[in-house]
């Protein structure tokens, strides 16, 4: 069964450093998302992406964040200058055209900012 | 502001019984509601979707109901098994938007 994959599974970085989280969505999906989950809290929406552009973003997704689909398979989330409060689990998700409500999540990248 | 509440943080039941989880929402008019399962340190796994014009959906041992008047969804797992132990999340969505808004989850433990 096709799955969303994410790399790395864990990342530790120093405050102020840039990080790039990578995702490979399910191959025939057209809608892509990033969510985050701070330890013990809710899953929170960050951004959705369709047709090579951002379609929605939350208040969390400020100028420090950016997303990119550099090729036909990868979808990345970049945090330019990490803060301590960016420490969280970051989930990529994708959904198919015609069934876009159903989002399939990857296993997540655990980001720890020191 | 919109609010989604799941009935309790933790629910313990005996194996073989039916688990019933509740999701209530306020200040929101979702077009659909979804239930996901999340295991520790893992991503949410889609289980069921129900639309606003549907009353009930079933999939194997799972059943979900959606009452837009009460602004509530109930999620049932019949003949529960220890392997059903996980956190269950409800998530609401609108056709006009792509984001899902999640509840905080209910941690279900099925005791053998």
PDB file of N, CA, C and O in Angstrom, chain A residues 31 33 35 37 42-45 48 50 55-57 89 91 100-108 110, chain B residues 4 32 34 36 38 41-46 49 51 89 94-104:
ATOM      1  N   UNK A  31      -2.545  17.083  -3.579  1.00  0.00           N
ATOM      2  CA  UNK A  31      -2.651  18.064  -2.503  1.00  0.00           C
ATOM      3  C   UNK A  31      -1.667  17.657  -1.402  1.00  0.00           C
ATOM      4  O   UNK A  31      -1.624  16.487  -1.018  1.00  0.00           O
ATOM      5  N   UNK A  33       0.326  18.785   2.426  1.00  0.00           N
ATOM      6  CA  UNK A  33       0.099  19.527   3.658  1.00  0.00           C
ATOM      7  C   UNK A  33       1.272  19.326   4.605  1.00  0.00           C
ATOM      8  O   UNK A  33       1.941  18.291   4.580  1.00  0.00           O
ATOM      9  N   UNK A  35       1.625  19.632   8.913  1.00  0.00           N
ATOM     10  CA  UNK A  35       1.030  19.849  10.219  1.00  0.00           C
ATOM     11  C   UNK A  35       2.151  19.697  11.242  1.00  0.00           C
ATOM     12  O   UNK A  35       3.190  19.093  10.962  1.00  0.00           O
ATOM     13  N   UNK A  37       2.794  18.879  15.658  1.00  0.00           N
ATOM     14  CA  UNK A  37       2.209  18.487  16.939  1.00  0.00           C
ATOM     15  C   UNK A  37       3.268  18.677  18.013  1.00  0.00           C
ATOM     16  O   UNK A  37       4.240  17.910  18.081  1.00  0.00           O
ATOM     17  N   UNK A  42      -2.402  19.232  20.445  1.00  0.00           N
ATOM     18  CA  UNK A  42      -3.161  18.847  19.262  1.00  0.00           C
ATOM     19  C   UNK A  42      -2.295  18.879  18.011  1.00  0.00           C
ATOM     20  O   UNK A  42      -1.304  19.613  17.941  1.00  0.00           O
ATOM     21  N   UNK A  43      -2.731  18.159  17.013  1.00  0.00           N
ATOM     22  CA  UNK A  43      -2.164  18.292  15.675  1.00  0.00           C
ATOM     23  C   UNK A  43      -2.670  19.625  15.099  1.00  0.00           C
ATOM     24  O   UNK A  43      -3.877  19.893  15.116  1.00  0.00           O
ATOM     25  N   UNK A  44      -1.741  20.446  14.618  1.00  0.00           N
ATOM     26  CA  UNK A  44      -2.102  21.790  14.136  1.00  0.00           C
ATOM     27  C   UNK A  44      -1.714  21.940  12.663  1.00  0.00           C
ATOM     28  O   UNK A  44      -0.594  21.598  12.266  1.00  0.00           O
ATOM     29  N   UNK A  45      -2.604  22.501  11.906  1.00  0.00           N
ATOM     30  CA  UNK A  45      -2.369  22.751  10.488  1.00  0.00           C
ATOM     31  C   UNK A  45      -1.347  23.875  10.307  1.00  0.00           C
ATOM     32  O   UNK A  45      -1.387  24.899  10.997  1.00  0.00           O
ATOM     33  N   UNK A  48      -1.140  24.245   3.271  1.00  0.00           N
ATOM     34  CA  UNK A  48      -1.514  23.309   2.210  1.00  0.00           C
ATOM     35  C   UNK A  48      -0.962  23.837   0.884  1.00  0.00           C
ATOM     36  O   UNK A  48      -0.772  25.047   0.715  1.00  0.00           O
ATOM     37  N   UNK A  50      -0.988  23.193  -3.487  1.00  0.00           N
ATOM     38  CA  UNK A  50      -1.608  22.554  -4.641  1.00  0.00           C
ATOM     39  C   UNK A  50      -1.197  23.300  -5.895  1.00  0.00           C
ATOM     40  O   UNK A  50      -1.131  24.532  -5.900  1.00  0.00           O
ATOM     41  N   UNK A  55      -1.993  27.070  -0.981  1.00  0.00           N
ATOM     42  CA  UNK A  55      -3.419  27.369  -1.084  1.00  0.00           C
ATOM     43  C   UNK A  55      -3.981  27.890   0.235  1.00  0.00           C
ATOM     44  O   UNK A  55      -4.930  28.670   0.216  1.00  0.00           O
ATOM     45  N   UNK A  56      -3.440  27.453   1.346  1.00  0.00           N
ATOM     46  CA  UNK A  56      -3.844  27.999   2.641  1.00  0.00           C
ATOM     47  C   UNK A  56      -2.659  27.924   3.586  1.00  0.00           C
ATOM     48  O   UNK A  56      -1.821  27.047   3.448  1.00  0.00           O
ATOM     49  N   UNK A  57      -2.647  28.828   4.559  1.00  0.00           N
ATOM     50  CA  UNK A  57      -1.651  28.715   5.619  1.00  0.00           C
ATOM     51  C   UNK A  57      -2.255  29.226   6.920  1.00  0.00           C
ATOM     52  O   UNK A  57      -3.162  30.036   6.914  1.00  0.00           O
ATOM     53  N   UNK A  89       6.730  17.555  16.577  1.00  0.00           N
ATOM     54  CA  UNK A  89       6.678  16.526  15.539  1.00  0.00           C
ATOM     55  C   UNK A  89       6.043  17.185  14.322  1.00  0.00           C
ATOM     56  O   UNK A  89       5.001  17.838  14.438  1.00  0.00           O
ATOM     57  N   UNK A  91       4.411  16.634  10.640  1.00  0.00           N
ATOM     58  CA  UNK A  91       3.808  15.618   9.783  1.00  0.00           C
ATOM     59  C   UNK A  91       3.518  16.196   8.407  1.00  0.00           C
ATOM     60  O   UNK A  91       2.938  17.282   8.283  1.00  0.00           O
ATOM     61  N   UNK A 100     -10.066  14.688  -1.833  1.00  0.00           N
ATOM     62  CA  UNK A 100      -9.042  15.470  -1.153  1.00  0.00           C
ATOM     63  C   UNK A 100      -9.291  15.612   0.343  1.00  0.00           C
ATOM     64  O   UNK A 100      -8.408  16.006   1.077  1.00  0.00           O
ATOM     65  N   UNK A 101     -10.540  15.268   0.773  1.00  0.00           N
ATOM     66  CA  UNK A 101     -10.791  15.396   2.213  1.00  0.00           C
ATOM     67  C   UNK A 101      -9.956  14.408   3.021  1.00  0.00           C
ATOM     68  O   UNK A 101      -9.588  14.678   4.160  1.00  0.00           O
ATOM     69  N   UNK A 102      -9.696  13.264   2.435  1.00  0.00           N
ATOM     70  CA  UNK A 102      -8.989  12.227   3.173  1.00  0.00           C
ATOM     71  C   UNK A 102      -7.490  12.440   3.034  1.00  0.00           C
ATOM     72  O   UNK A 102      -6.932  12.281   1.945  1.00  0.00           O
ATOM     73  N   UNK A 103      -6.866  12.786   4.112  1.00  0.00           N
ATOM     74  CA  UNK A 103      -5.447  13.088   4.106  1.00  0.00           C
ATOM     75  C   UNK A 103      -4.678  11.930   4.716  1.00  0.00           C
ATOM     76  O   UNK A 103      -5.038  11.421   5.780  1.00  0.00           O
ATOM     77  N   UNK A 104      -3.631  11.524   4.042  1.00  0.00           N
ATOM     78  CA  UNK A 104      -2.782  10.423   4.494  1.00  0.00           C
ATOM     79  C   UNK A 104      -1.491  11.016   5.036  1.00  0.00           C
ATOM     80  O   UNK A 104      -0.800  11.757   4.327  1.00  0.00           O
ATOM     81  N   UNK A 105      -1.217  10.662   6.271  1.00  0.00           N
ATOM     82  CA  UNK A 105      -0.103  11.270   6.981  1.00  0.00           C
ATOM     83  C   UNK A 105       1.141  10.388   6.936  1.00  0.00           C
ATOM     84  O   UNK A 105       1.059   9.157   6.942  1.00  0.00           O
ATOM     85  N   UNK A 106       2.294  11.052   6.932  1.00  0.00           N
ATOM     86  CA  UNK A 106       3.550  10.345   7.076  1.00  0.00           C
ATOM     87  C   UNK A 106       3.849  10.070   8.543  1.00  0.00           C
ATOM     88  O   UNK A 106       3.099  10.476   9.428  1.00  0.00           O
ATOM     89  N   UNK A 107       4.973   9.390   8.802  1.00  0.00           N
ATOM     90  CA  UNK A 107       5.327   9.013  10.172  1.00  0.00           C
ATOM     91  C   UNK A 107       5.852  10.175  11.006  1.00  0.00           C
ATOM     92  O   UNK A 107       5.954  10.049  12.226  1.00  0.00           O
ATOM     93  N   UNK A 108       6.200  11.285  10.355  1.00  0.00           N
ATOM     94  CA  UNK A 108       6.633  12.456  11.100  1.00  0.00           C
ATOM     95  C   UNK A 108       8.137  12.593  11.216  1.00  0.00           C
ATOM     96  O   UNK A 108       8.892  11.622  11.094  1.00  0.00           O
ATOM     97  N   UNK A 110      10.652  14.257  14.088  1.00  0.00           N
ATOM     98  CA  UNK A 110      10.719  14.876  15.413  1.00  0.00           C
ATOM     99  C   UNK A 110      11.856  15.884  15.406  1.00  0.00           C
ATOM    100  O   UNK A 110      13.019  15.510  15.266  1.00  0.00           O
TER     101      UNK A 110
ATOM    102  N   UNK B   4     -13.134  22.245  19.472  1.00  0.00           N
ATOM    103  CA  UNK B   4     -13.443  20.826  19.304  1.00  0.00           C
ATOM    104  C   UNK B   4     -13.038  20.134  20.588  1.00  0.00           C
ATOM    105  O   UNK B   4     -11.894  20.257  21.042  1.00  0.00           O
ATOM    106  N   UNK B  32     -17.571  17.969   6.768  1.00  0.00           N
ATOM    107  CA  UNK B  32     -17.300  16.557   7.022  1.00  0.00           C
ATOM    108  C   UNK B  32     -16.480  16.426   8.297  1.00  0.00           C
ATOM    109  O   UNK B  32     -15.879  17.404   8.778  1.00  0.00           O
ATOM    110  N   UNK B  34     -13.803  13.541  10.307  1.00  0.00           N
ATOM    111  CA  UNK B  34     -13.003  12.335  10.138  1.00  0.00           C
ATOM    112  C   UNK B  34     -12.502  11.851  11.487  1.00  0.00           C
ATOM    113  O   UNK B  34     -12.320  12.637  12.418  1.00  0.00           O
ATOM    114  N   UNK B  36      -9.306   9.632  13.100  1.00  0.00           N
ATOM    115  CA  UNK B  36      -7.970   9.096  12.868  1.00  0.00           C
ATOM    116  C   UNK B  36      -7.505   8.353  14.106  1.00  0.00           C
ATOM    117  O   UNK B  36      -7.898   8.671  15.227  1.00  0.00           O
ATOM    118  N   UNK B  38      -3.989   7.422  16.212  1.00  0.00           N
ATOM    119  CA  UNK B  38      -2.591   7.793  16.336  1.00  0.00           C
ATOM    120  C   UNK B  38      -1.927   6.955  17.427  1.00  0.00           C
ATOM    121  O   UNK B  38      -2.362   6.958  18.572  1.00  0.00           O
ATOM    122  N   UNK B  41       4.238   8.445  18.944  1.00  0.00           N
ATOM    123  CA  UNK B  41       5.364   8.753  18.076  1.00  0.00           C
ATOM    124  C   UNK B  41       5.117   8.521  16.606  1.00  0.00           C
ATOM    125  O   UNK B  41       6.052   8.519  15.807  1.00  0.00           O
ATOM    126  N   UNK B  42       3.856   8.335  16.219  1.00  0.00           N
ATOM    127  CA  UNK B  42       3.521   8.036  14.824  1.00  0.00           C
ATOM    128  C   UNK B  42       2.548   9.082  14.276  1.00  0.00           C
ATOM    129  O   UNK B  42       1.973   9.868  15.018  1.00  0.00           O
ATOM    130  N   UNK B  43       2.371   9.058  12.960  1.00  0.00           N
ATOM    131  CA  UNK B  43       1.418   9.964  12.347  1.00  0.00           C
ATOM    132  C   UNK B  43       0.000   9.449  12.441  1.00  0.00           C
ATOM    133  O   UNK B  43      -0.233   8.247  12.609  1.00  0.00           O
ATOM    134  N   UNK B  44      -0.990  10.346  12.341  1.00  0.00           N
ATOM    135  CA  UNK B  44      -2.382   9.911  12.345  1.00  0.00           C
ATOM    136  C   UNK B  44      -2.682   8.997  11.163  1.00  0.00           C
ATOM    137  O   UNK B  44      -2.189   9.221  10.056  1.00  0.00           O
ATOM    138  N   UNK B  45      -3.503   7.988  11.404  1.00  0.00           N
ATOM    139  CA  UNK B  45      -3.924   7.051  10.368  1.00  0.00           C
ATOM    140  C   UNK B  45      -5.420   7.206  10.158  1.00  0.00           C
ATOM    141  O   UNK B  45      -6.205   7.081  11.113  1.00  0.00           O
ATOM    142  N   UNK B  46      -5.817   7.478   8.926  1.00  0.00           N
ATOM    143  CA  UNK B  46      -7.221   7.692   8.593  1.00  0.00           C
ATOM    144  C   UNK B  46      -8.041   6.429   8.839  1.00  0.00           C
ATOM    145  O   UNK B  46      -7.633   5.318   8.471  1.00  0.00           O
ATOM    146  N   UNK B  49     -14.511   8.687   7.329  1.00  0.00           N
ATOM    147  CA  UNK B  49     -14.989  10.037   7.039  1.00  0.00           C
ATOM    148  C   UNK B  49     -16.498   9.996   6.960  1.00  0.00           C
ATOM    149  O   UNK B  49     -17.068   9.056   6.371  1.00  0.00           O
ATOM    150  N   UNK B  51     -19.835  12.711   6.093  1.00  0.00           N
ATOM    151  CA  UNK B  51     -20.186  14.029   5.616  1.00  0.00           C
ATOM    152  C   UNK B  51     -21.403  14.548   6.385  1.00  0.00           C
ATOM    153  O   UNK B  51     -22.134  13.787   7.006  1.00  0.00           O
ATOM    154  N   UNK B  89      -8.351  10.518  17.231  1.00  0.00           N
ATOM    155  CA  UNK B  89      -8.514  11.941  16.974  1.00  0.00           C
ATOM    156  C   UNK B  89      -9.705  12.176  16.072  1.00  0.00           C
ATOM    157  O   UNK B  89      -9.879  11.454  15.083  1.00  0.00           O
ATOM    158  N   UNK B  94     -13.864  21.638   6.018  1.00  0.00           N
ATOM    159  CA  UNK B  94     -14.857  22.329   5.200  1.00  0.00           C
ATOM    160  C   UNK B  94     -14.500  22.146   3.737  1.00  0.00           C
ATOM    161  O   UNK B  94     -13.321  22.037   3.404  1.00  0.00           O
ATOM    162  N   UNK B  95     -15.501  22.167   2.886  1.00  0.00           N
ATOM    163  CA  UNK B  95     -15.229  22.042   1.448  1.00  0.00           C
ATOM    164  C   UNK B  95     -14.505  23.270   0.915  1.00  0.00           C
ATOM    165  O   UNK B  95     -13.780  23.198  -0.072  1.00  0.00           O
ATOM    166  N   UNK B  96     -14.702  24.420   1.586  1.00  0.00           N
ATOM    167  CA  UNK B  96     -14.090  25.662   1.107  1.00  0.00           C
ATOM    168  C   UNK B  96     -12.631  25.790   1.514  1.00  0.00           C
ATOM    169  O   UNK B  96     -11.949  26.719   1.094  1.00  0.00           O
ATOM    170  N   UNK B  97     -12.183  24.878   2.336  1.00  0.00           N
ATOM    171  CA  UNK B  97     -10.802  24.953   2.828  1.00  0.00           C
ATOM    172  C   UNK B  97     -10.207  23.565   2.806  1.00  0.00           C
ATOM    173  O   UNK B  97     -10.925  22.575   2.725  1.00  0.00           O
ATOM    174  N   UNK B  98      -8.894  23.484   2.878  1.00  0.00           N
ATOM    175  CA  UNK B  98      -8.256  22.183   2.812  1.00  0.00           C
ATOM    176  C   UNK B  98      -7.733  21.725   4.162  1.00  0.00           C
ATOM    177  O   UNK B  98      -7.401  20.574   4.338  1.00  0.00           O
ATOM    178  N   UNK B  99      -7.629  22.641   5.110  1.00  0.00           N
ATOM    179  CA  UNK B  99      -7.051  22.249   6.373  1.00  0.00           C
ATOM    180  C   UNK B  99      -8.025  21.431   7.191  1.00  0.00           C
ATOM    181  O   UNK B  99      -9.229  21.606   7.115  1.00  0.00           O
ATOM    182  N   UNK B 100      -7.472  20.525   7.977  1.00  0.00           N
ATOM    183  CA  UNK B 100      -8.239  19.807   8.977  1.00  0.00           C
ATOM    184  C   UNK B 100      -7.980  20.447  10.331  1.00  0.00           C
ATOM    185  O   UNK B 100      -6.847  20.840  10.628  1.00  0.00           O
ATOM    186  N   UNK B 101      -9.030  20.549  11.132  1.00  0.00           N
ATOM    187  CA  UNK B 101      -8.905  21.039  12.501  1.00  0.00           C
ATOM    188  C   UNK B 101      -9.122  19.855  13.430  1.00  0.00           C
ATOM    189  O   UNK B 101     -10.195  19.235  13.397  1.00  0.00           O
ATOM    190  N   UNK B 102      -8.125  19.557  14.226  1.00  0.00           N
ATOM    191  CA  UNK B 102      -8.133  18.362  15.057  1.00  0.00           C
ATOM    192  C   UNK B 102      -8.560  18.648  16.483  1.00  0.00           C
ATOM    193  O   UNK B 102      -8.291  19.716  17.040  1.00  0.00           O
ATOM    194  N   UNK B 103      -9.209  17.639  17.094  1.00  0.00           N
ATOM    195  CA  UNK B 103      -9.412  17.638  18.527  1.00  0.00           C
ATOM    196  C   UNK B 103      -8.153  17.142  19.216  1.00  0.00           C
ATOM    197  O   UNK B 103      -7.184  16.721  18.565  1.00  0.00           O
ATOM    198  N   UNK B 104      -8.177  17.179  20.540  1.00  0.00           N
ATOM    199  CA  UNK B 104      -6.985  16.812  21.301  1.00  0.00           C
ATOM    200  C   UNK B 104      -6.827  15.301  21.470  1.00  0.00           C
ATOM    201  O   UNK B 104      -5.782  14.836  21.889  1.00  0.00           O
TER     202      UNK B 104
END
